[in-house]
Amino acid sequence: MDNTNLEIATVGGGCFWCTEAVFQEVKGIHNVVSGYTGGKAPGRPTYREICSGLTGHAEVVQVTFDPSIITYEDILIIFMTTHDPTSLNRQGADAGTQYRSVIYYHDDEQQKKAKIVLDEMLVVYDKPIVTELSPLGIFYDAEDYHQDYYKNNSEQGYCQVVINPKLTKLRQLHADKLLS
């Protein structure tokens, strides 16, 4: 893969373990990094600080992808259809602003494309979409034990109960976009 043509998307759909696991199964994805962004707290935040809800940061993933294999729009459609974008500051049992649904755009082009995808998604859901669209600020990598969480802990209860259904949904809705 030619790394010079790679692009980055940053999204938050609740717990980053779930979002990371989804994108690790998609063709054209070069790397997925769990992390934090969107807050105003000074310095590098810790997971404990993020969980307090006081930093303003969201749990997000940065997805490095090859746009000749998968488009930014396709990444956003996968994102919007594998979590609940109608749930304000909550995904399942995870509640708080750190679990908000959000797309962080890296430039004007991503902002334009994200607005189009968000508009297209309006007909998919019965309830209003609450996904934020915001410019990317400083991205902080999450601690090492959060990286590749599902791959390293797939038998854990949380993975079985929360992440597996999202992966099933991914496989049903986007089979043509998955790694073989």
mmCIF file of N, CA, C and O in Angstrom, residues 9 11 19 22-23 26 70-85 103 113-122 124-125 129 131 166 169-170 173-177:
data_model
loop_
_atom_site.group_PDB
_atom_site.id
_atom_site.type_symbol
_atom_site.label_atom_id
_atom_site.label_comp_id
_atom_site.label_asym_id
_atom_site.label_seq_id
_atom_site.Cartn_x
_atom_site.Cartn_y
_atom_site.Cartn_z
ATOM 1 N N ALA A 9 -9.645 9.838 8.965
ATOM 2 C CA ALA A 9 -10.976 10.221 9.434
ATOM 3 C C ALA A 9 -10.983 10.055 10.946
ATOM 4 O O ALA A 9 -10.374 9.118 11.474
ATOM 5 N N VAL A 11 -13.697 9.843 14.174
ATOM 6 C CA VAL A 11 -15.110 9.736 14.566
ATOM 7 C C VAL A 11 -15.229 9.195 15.984
ATOM 8 O O VAL A 11 -14.366 8.453 16.455
ATOM 9 N N THR A 19 -15.981 1.089 18.082
ATOM 10 C CA THR A 19 -15.719 1.729 16.789
ATOM 11 C C THR A 19 -14.429 1.203 16.181
ATOM 12 O O THR A 19 -14.349 0.950 14.979
ATOM 13 N N VAL A 22 -15.009 -2.282 14.653
ATOM 14 C CA VAL A 22 -15.731 -2.199 13.381
ATOM 15 C C VAL A 22 -14.771 -1.881 12.246
ATOM 16 O O VAL A 22 -14.716 -2.585 11.242
ATOM 17 N N PHE A 23 -13.984 -0.827 12.401
ATOM 18 C CA PHE A 23 -13.130 -0.389 11.291
ATOM 19 C C PHE A 23 -11.949 -1.320 11.036
ATOM 20 O O PHE A 23 -11.409 -1.339 9.931
ATOM 21 N N VAL A 26 -12.636 -3.547 7.925
ATOM 22 C CA VAL A 26 -12.995 -2.908 6.661
ATOM 23 C C VAL A 26 -11.797 -2.834 5.710
ATOM 24 O O VAL A 26 -10.686 -2.465 6.116
ATOM 25 N N ILE A 70 -11.412 2.677 -0.229
ATOM 26 C CA ILE A 70 -12.638 3.054 0.483
ATOM 27 C C ILE A 70 -12.677 4.568 0.603
ATOM 28 O O ILE A 70 -11.669 5.204 0.903
ATOM 29 N N THR A 71 -13.833 5.137 0.344
ATOM 30 C CA THR A 71 -13.957 6.593 0.381
ATOM 31 C C THR A 71 -14.254 7.085 1.792
ATOM 32 O O THR A 71 -14.725 6.338 2.656
ATOM 33 N N TYR A 72 -14.006 8.346 2.004
ATOM 34 C CA TYR A 72 -14.355 8.997 3.265
ATOM 35 C C TYR A 72 -15.854 8.869 3.514
ATOM 36 O O TYR A 72 -16.279 8.565 4.634
ATOM 37 N N GLU A 73 -16.632 9.051 2.467
ATOM 38 C CA GLU A 73 -18.086 8.932 2.600
ATOM 39 C C GLU A 73 -18.490 7.529 3.050
ATOM 40 O O GLU A 73 -19.366 7.379 3.909
ATOM 41 N N ASP A 74 -17.864 6.500 2.470
ATOM 42 C CA ASP A 74 -18.169 5.126 2.883
ATOM 43 C C ASP A 74 -17.807 4.891 4.349
ATOM 44 O O ASP A 74 -18.527 4.211 5.072
ATOM 45 N N ILE A 75 -16.695 5.459 4.778
ATOM 46 C CA ILE A 75 -16.313 5.336 6.187
ATOM 47 C C ILE A 75 -17.390 5.959 7.071
ATOM 48 O O ILE A 75 -17.799 5.374 8.079
ATOM 49 N N LEU A 76 -17.880 7.122 6.680
ATOM 50 C CA LEU A 76 -18.917 7.781 7.483
ATOM 51 C C LEU A 76 -20.231 7.009 7.460
ATOM 52 O O LEU A 76 -20.923 6.931 8.485
ATOM 53 N N ILE A 77 -20.583 6.412 6.333
ATOM 54 C CA ILE A 77 -21.810 5.610 6.267
ATOM 55 C C ILE A 77 -21.681 4.378 7.169
ATOM 56 O O ILE A 77 -22.615 4.043 7.903
ATOM 57 N N ILE A 78 -20.539 3.731 7.138
ATOM 58 C CA ILE A 78 -20.314 2.589 8.036
ATOM 59 C C ILE A 78 -20.423 3.059 9.484
ATOM 60 O O ILE A 78 -21.100 2.430 10.310
ATOM 61 N N PHE A 79 -19.795 4.159 9.800
ATOM 62 C CA PHE A 79 -19.852 4.714 11.150
ATOM 63 C C PHE A 79 -21.295 5.002 11.565
ATOM 64 O O PHE A 79 -21.734 4.599 12.655
ATOM 65 N N MET A 80 -22.033 5.655 10.705
ATOM 66 C CA MET A 80 -23.400 6.075 11.045
ATOM 67 C C MET A 80 -24.371 4.903 11.156
ATOM 68 O O MET A 80 -25.430 5.034 11.768
ATOM 69 N N THR A 81 -24.028 3.771 10.563
ATOM 70 C CA THR A 81 -24.953 2.629 10.587
ATOM 71 C C THR A 81 -24.511 1.519 11.539
ATOM 72 O O THR A 81 -25.177 0.489 11.616
ATOM 73 N N THR A 82 -23.411 1.731 12.267
ATOM 74 C CA THR A 82 -22.974 0.708 13.221
ATOM 75 C C THR A 82 -22.992 1.212 14.667
ATOM 76 O O THR A 82 -22.521 0.528 15.566
ATOM 77 N N HIS A 83 -23.504 2.413 14.875
ATOM 78 C CA HIS A 83 -23.785 2.905 16.223
ATOM 79 C C HIS A 83 -25.104 3.662 16.147
ATOM 80 O O HIS A 83 -25.690 3.784 15.073
ATOM 81 N N ASP A 84 -25.612 4.145 17.262
ATOM 82 C CA ASP A 84 -26.894 4.864 17.272
ATOM 83 C C ASP A 84 -26.651 6.368 17.250
ATOM 84 O O ASP A 84 -26.385 6.970 18.291
ATOM 85 N N PRO A 85 -26.746 6.986 16.069
ATOM 86 C CA PRO A 85 -26.499 8.422 15.974
ATOM 87 C C PRO A 85 -27.677 9.275 16.452
ATOM 88 O O PRO A 85 -27.633 10.499 16.357
ATOM 89 N N ILE A 103 -18.457 13.512 14.423
ATOM 90 C CA ILE A 103 -17.520 13.432 13.309
ATOM 91 C C ILE A 103 -16.623 14.656 13.420
ATOM 92 O O ILE A 103 -17.108 15.799 13.433
ATOM 93 N N LYS A 113 -18.265 16.858 2.806
ATOM 94 C CA LYS A 113 -18.687 15.467 2.594
ATOM 95 C C LYS A 113 -19.477 14.943 3.791
ATOM 96 O O LYS A 113 -20.474 14.228 3.621
ATOM 97 N N ALA A 114 -19.059 15.297 4.993
ATOM 98 C CA ALA A 114 -19.756 14.839 6.195
ATOM 99 C C ALA A 114 -21.167 15.415 6.262
ATOM 100 O O ALA A 114 -22.114 14.707 6.638
ATOM 101 N N LYS A 115 -21.332 16.671 5.894
ATOM 102 C CA LYS A 115 -22.674 17.272 5.885
ATOM 103 C C LYS A 115 -23.592 16.523 4.921
ATOM 104 O O LYS A 115 -24.760 16.275 5.228
ATOM 105 N N ILE A 116 -23.066 16.159 3.769
ATOM 106 C CA ILE A 116 -23.861 15.420 2.778
ATOM 107 C C ILE A 116 -24.271 14.058 3.347
ATOM 108 O O ILE A 116 -25.433 13.666 3.252
ATOM 109 N N VAL A 117 -23.322 13.337 3.942
ATOM 110 C CA VAL A 117 -23.636 12.019 4.516
ATOM 111 C C VAL A 117 -24.654 12.163 5.642
ATOM 112 O O VAL A 117 -25.608 11.384 5.727
ATOM 113 N N LEU A 118 -24.478 13.140 6.507
ATOM 114 C CA LEU A 118 -25.438 13.341 7.595
ATOM 115 C C LEU A 118 -26.836 13.606 7.041
ATOM 116 O O LEU A 118 -27.823 13.065 7.553
ATOM 117 N N ASP A 119 -26.932 14.408 5.997
ATOM 118 C CA ASP A 119 -28.234 14.660 5.367
ATOM 119 C C ASP A 119 -28.824 13.384 4.775
ATOM 120 O O ASP A 119 -30.026 13.127 4.898
ATOM 121 N N GLU A 120 -27.987 12.587 4.136
ATOM 122 C CA GLU A 120 -28.457 11.321 3.552
ATOM 123 C C GLU A 120 -28.946 10.348 4.621
ATOM 124 O O GLU A 120 -29.855 9.561 4.387
ATOM 125 N N MET A 121 -28.367 10.406 5.795
ATOM 126 C CA MET A 121 -28.721 9.483 6.878
ATOM 127 C C MET A 121 -30.065 9.827 7.523
ATOM 128 O O MET A 121 -30.647 8.997 8.221
ATOM 129 N N LEU A 122 -30.569 11.028 7.288
ATOM 130 C CA LEU A 122 -31.834 11.443 7.899
ATOM 131 C C LEU A 122 -32.980 10.493 7.565
ATOM 132 O O LEU A 122 -33.867 10.275 8.399
ATOM 133 N N VAL A 124 -32.714 7.298 7.098
ATOM 134 C CA VAL A 124 -32.435 5.962 7.621
ATOM 135 C C VAL A 124 -33.022 5.787 9.024
ATOM 136 O O VAL A 124 -33.408 4.689 9.404
ATOM 137 N N TYR A 125 -33.116 6.888 9.777
ATOM 138 C CA TYR A 125 -33.540 6.822 11.170
ATOM 139 C C TYR A 125 -34.878 7.518 11.390
ATOM 140 O O TYR A 125 -35.154 8.542 10.778
ATOM 141 N N ILE A 129 -31.132 12.752 14.163
ATOM 142 C CA ILE A 129 -29.708 12.441 14.329
ATOM 143 C C ILE A 129 -29.078 13.544 15.175
ATOM 144 O O ILE A 129 -29.275 14.726 14.907
ATOM 145 N N THR A 131 -25.660 13.482 15.910
ATOM 146 C CA THR A 131 -24.221 13.440 15.650
ATOM 147 C C THR A 131 -23.692 14.853 15.438
ATOM 148 O O THR A 131 -24.190 15.582 14.581
ATOM 149 N N LYS A 166 -22.456 -5.195 17.158
ATOM 150 C CA LYS A 166 -22.066 -4.155 16.196
ATOM 151 C C LYS A 166 -21.334 -4.769 15.002
ATOM 152 O O LYS A 166 -21.531 -4.354 13.859
ATOM 153 N N LYS A 169 -23.868 -6.426 12.781
ATOM 154 C CA LYS A 169 -24.551 -5.407 11.975
ATOM 155 C C LYS A 169 -23.661 -4.947 10.821
ATOM 156 O O LYS A 169 -24.119 -4.815 9.684
ATOM 157 N N LEU A 170 -22.388 -4.726 11.112
ATOM 158 C CA LEU A 170 -21.428 -4.348 10.070
ATOM 159 C C LEU A 170 -21.415 -5.391 8.962
ATOM 160 O O LEU A 170 -21.496 -5.054 7.774
ATOM 161 N N LEU A 173 -24.747 -5.277 6.898
ATOM 162 C CA LEU A 173 -24.998 -4.070 6.106
ATOM 163 C C LEU A 173 -23.900 -3.736 5.097
ATOM 164 O O LEU A 173 -24.159 -3.079 4.097
ATOM 165 N N HIS A 174 -22.677 -4.168 5.383
ATOM 166 C CA HIS A 174 -21.543 -3.706 4.573
ATOM 167 C C HIS A 174 -20.622 -4.848 4.159
ATOM 168 O O HIS A 174 -19.402 -4.667 4.086
ATOM 169 N N ALA A 175 -21.174 -6.006 3.852
ATOM 170 C CA ALA A 175 -20.377 -7.176 3.513
ATOM 171 C C ALA A 175 -19.397 -6.904 2.376
ATOM 172 O O ALA A 175 -18.276 -7.423 2.370
ATOM 173 N N ASP A 176 -19.792 -6.071 1.417
ATOM 174 C CA ASP A 176 -18.943 -5.772 0.275
ATOM 175 C C ASP A 176 -17.731 -4.907 0.614
ATOM 176 O O ASP A 176 -16.814 -4.770 -0.179
ATOM 177 N N LYS A 177 -17.707 -4.357 1.817
ATOM 178 C CA LYS A 177 -16.608 -3.478 2.216
ATOM 179 C C LYS A 177 -15.636 -4.137 3.194
ATOM 180 O O LYS A 177 -14.720 -3.508 3.678
#
